[in-house]
Amino acid sequence: MEQKLDEIQSKAASQIAAARSIEELENIRVKVLGRKGDLTGILRTLGELSPEERSRIGQKSNAIKDDIESRIEKRKSELLESKINSLLQEEWIDVTLPHADSRKQFVRGHLHPLSQIQYEIEDIFTSMGFEVLDGPEVETDYYNFEALNIPQHHPARDMQDTFWTEDGNLLRTHTSAIQIRGMERLTPPFRVIGPGRVFRYEATDASHENTFYQVEGMMVDKNISVAHLIYFMKVLLKEIFRRDVKIRLRPGYFPFVEPGFELDINCLICGGSGCSVCKNSGWVELLPCGLVHPNVLRYGGINPDEWSGFAFGLGMNRLIMMRYGINDIRHFLSGDIRFLYQF
Amino acid sequence: MWLSLNILSKMVDVRGLSPEEIALRLTMSSAEIEGIEYMNYHLKSVITAKITKKLPHPNADKLTLCDLDAGGETYRVVCGAPNHREGDIVALATVGTKFGDEFVIKKTKIRGEESSGMLCSEKELGLSDDHSGIMILPPSTKTGVPLSELYPDYVDVRFEIDNKSITHRPDLWSHTGFAREIAAIFGREFTSVVNYSLEKEFTNTEPFNVRIDNPKAAPRYCGLAMKNITIAESPAWLKAAVTSIGMRPINNIVDITNYVMSEIGEPMHAFDRRKLRGNEIIVRMASNSESLTTLDGQDHTLIAEDIVIADGGGAIALAGVMGGGNSEIEPDTTDIILEAANFNPVNIRKTSGRYALRTEAAIRFEKALDPGLCKAAIIRCYDLIRQVVPGSEAASVIIDAYPDAFQSKTVATSTSFIRAKLGQQIDDGRIIEILTALDFNVKNDNGALTIGIPDYRATKDVSIPDDIVEEVGRIFGYDNITPQSPFVPCAPPSINAKRQFERLTKDILARNHNYTEVSNYSFVGEALLSKIGLNEGLELKLRNPLSTEQDRLRRSLIPNLIENIELNQRYNESFRIFEMGRVYFKNRQEPAALARETTRVTGVLFRKKTDTPLFYDAKTTVIDLFQQLKIKTMRLTPEQNDLPPYAHPARAMRVYAGKANTGLIFDLHPKIREAFEIKGQAAIFDLDLDILFSAEKEITRFVELQKFPEVPFEISVLADRFTYSSEIRDIITASDKERVRNVDVVSIYEGEPIPKGMKSVSIRIVFCDREKTLAPQDIESLQKKVIGDLAAKGFNLR
Ligand SMILES: [Zn+2]
């Protein structure tokens, strides 16, 4: 019987060593250790033996069982390792290929740079307590001019060449039209911005468009000063350009502010040494601003003796051109995705 | 507008100041200087020289070699002119002289002979139009002298002013105004060029009358008769000055009136005295359909809003805008009447606009000029005519019609108000110093200021305390103000839900569905609309379009997007783009109300390959968009009839949010693809964002997780090939609303053994009960119900 056990053991050992797959090993395990397996068969006959023999054979066959099991496990891990090694070979791919299927090129969606800058500006200002307002693009003379202290026949009307609609209204020439609508709706103190599309009746070239984007800003509170205005403008530009930008403030005439300014930023395209974008001056006119004219506050139903405010109108196209070094304003509305994919 | 440094320097001492420094400080404190131009600076290195020897050029018949002596220095140059002789004094441009931006005189060889300089004609020197030969100077001229010393008036620096930046400053439309600014900025003295004592010389030998009918329209009219005038070319200095300020020299009298306008800011006019009918000048409103021919030869039919200058015979000038041809100065004119008047800015602006006469005079009068300028201008004009026209003299006193004299104005404010508005500590002394330098008459009572406004600033420009803040701020320097954050309560602002919804929509399209956002013009034109078949003429049109391609406002984003496809297919195999923007609908109310504006979001998918229809991709986008926007109920129905001309009738669906018609999903109509030569397929969705925004939204609530097993059931249904699979799906869904959990079309098959004209639709159904595990008999009855309901509608299983 012991001899038989030895045979089972050596046969199983050689079969295990020769096994080529995990399934094969499993078969060996069943054939030897399973309920109908060879070793189990021997153990089943133990009852016929004397107690001493039973104990001896029993011990031996348990030792053989352990041995076979550990041989199976060992072989199994060998096989697994070699299987994984061969998978690693098989599953090699050329990771330098650009796409799994280069004919079906993946292009992510791009927000228009004007939207991107608009949202950035909205986020900066809402974080400082400004509410975002809207207004119509086709406006009345009243909101676009009259209530902004630009009456009929005022020479300042020449400053903004206007598209007139057949029904006697106009395409807003600036987002400042949003100011009056805002004042009518809100009670001071308030802080608002109004981004949007504006129109000018002028021939287009590299630096002129008949359609562009502005964001209007206005703060009305007690004792608002020029120093406050400059503060907000500096914060805005620092956030937009992620660095301190050199600015200068000089007198500028806009009937709806008094005093009124032009805010110039140091040309970021040439660094101030002069280029076509800054017309060789080193400075780019970025935004008109000023303290809200008392007449405008009155038109908005606000008492100028009690409240004061500042307002600004930032040209978003110009800002983007500065940030990315775009040299032609006509790209924005070209509809050419080769331009839009860059942002 | 151009400013001449030569003219400025007669009123303010600019010694020690560079033109660049003046320009920068004016830009920072007064008005924008757009450019600096150096006038005739080449004259500084063009010197007088005597031709000591003239020899023929050995290699060229038409050229000569000239040896020159210029104050002891000798030069040899090659010259091509025909008019010079030995002994002549000529103008020699020495090596290094720069004419304009390009042309620099260099030492060269001309046909083998060395030439170190160039002999110049008057035209080349910018002194006259004479180009018949080189300039020959009088024999007495010293040699070696730069021409800039002989012609100092020609050497000038001029500044270009941005006219927009002086719209509110009538006083700055003149050299006087800017000289005052320079004086205030640099702390220097301003001197007027007007010598008022000359008025004593006038005697009334040939008197005339002036009558103003409407002092509101014409507050003041000053006239002066002069005699013994000889019309001639202006002297060199005057021609140079007139050229510097951007005008063309005409004759002495016209040049002087133009010069004085630029110097003082008061537009002037001179009439030929002989042509005046009668002895009275009448300033009145035109009568309706009165006619007048202006100096430029144009005939005008006037209306009663126009102001005219008239004599006994009728209108002789369109007041404040342009003189009449019938009173024009002629070469033989000997007697003139000088006019300096003041007019209502609104009348002038309307008249100048009405007849498209944007003259220098009109541009100034519409800014509201100081009536005090009239007399000053007449006296200055007289002064210059006396200098320029020998023997000329006044033939009258100044006839001054000024019914309601201008009342000087004051404004009351305080130094603390000024400081508070600027947000900057500026002490009282500095504030008063600045205002005084700007010619304001300041009375200070412990910081309470009573400020007399100079008349030339008081017509329109300065009237309220805020205007005084600006005066102090701009001279103090805005760059010197320390930025300061305001002290305000901290609170989150109200949310603009509409804007956020727009932004979310854009983000979903760009980031989840890879659409790129385009932005197109709000304009369209008839040609484009006709090409698409949208030429109903319903658009709101512009009165003053820039072009016929952009003469009306879009009612849809689609026309411009179709052009985007046309453009982008050139460089791209496939793309997805969208636009979110306003469309405009004419409002037919009376009186005209604003156009109705709605926001649309329109997406385009394009692919050159026409394999699987892009329509389904568009549909996927829309369905996901609705889900992400949490639109509570969405319905899509096939649309074949009520479609715009650009939509493919066999590939279109209408989209509903709740009950509201929200837009369409469709393929581009084949005829549009043909018309625009679009080589590929294009699917479009076009949605009304305002409707989406106001549509009822799904409120997210937790639903208990599925506990009981799902039971799948697959069938194939035979149907007519034009049957919409949604019809079959709807029948199945309706067969047990509770327990039919999901119905999917797995595949569609046409061809053998399916009969022609039919298709087989394979559908996968999932049954499930929320309360219990479905028993075999439940499943069987569910399956029977589905099959029975389909059969009842004529759909049999394959
Ligand atoms: Zn630059």
Tab-separated table of N, CA and C in Angstrom, chain B residues 6 159 387 405 467 480-481 571 589 618 694 698 727:
chain	number	residue	atom	x	y	z
B	6	ASN	N	5.153	126.689	-33.617
B	6	ASN	CA	5.530	128.089	-33.870
B	6	ASN	C	4.444	129.042	-33.383
B	159	PHE	N	1.463	119.187	-33.915
B	159	PHE	CA	0.841	118.134	-33.116
B	159	PHE	C	-0.518	117.816	-33.700
B	387	GLN	N	-0.486	144.317	-41.260
B	387	GLN	CA	0.918	143.886	-41.417
B	387	GLN	C	1.193	143.320	-42.802
B	405	ALA	N	-25.958	140.372	-23.762
B	405	ALA	CA	-24.569	140.003	-23.476
B	405	ALA	C	-24.510	138.753	-22.592
B	467	ASP	N	-17.469	119.387	-12.551
B	467	ASP	CA	-16.554	119.863	-13.593
B	467	ASP	C	-15.275	120.428	-12.970
B	480	ASN	N	-1.395	110.275	-10.165
B	480	ASN	CA	-0.881	110.523	-8.816
B	480	ASN	C	-1.893	110.165	-7.734
B	481	ILE	N	-3.042	109.667	-8.145
B	481	ILE	CA	-4.064	109.284	-7.161
B	481	ILE	C	-3.801	107.854	-6.679
B	571	TYR	N	-11.155	73.360	-44.855
B	571	TYR	CA	-9.974	72.980	-44.089
B	571	TYR	C	-10.224	71.819	-43.138
B	589	GLN	N	-45.956	97.049	-33.664
B	589	GLN	CA	-46.792	97.984	-32.917
B	589	GLN	C	-46.586	99.416	-33.393
B	618	ALA	N	-26.882	64.736	-33.764
B	618	ALA	CA	-27.532	65.984	-33.368
B	618	ALA	C	-28.612	65.705	-32.336
B	694	SER	N	-37.313	78.972	-19.531
B	694	SER	CA	-38.542	79.078	-18.738
B	694	SER	C	-39.294	77.748	-18.627
B	698	GLU	N	-37.002	69.599	-13.865
B	698	GLU	CA	-37.076	68.400	-13.028
B	698	GLU	C	-36.409	68.714	-11.692
B	727	GLU	N	-43.418	54.663	-33.099
B	727	GLU	CA	-44.809	54.224	-33.028
B	727	GLU	C	-44.894	52.853	-32.340
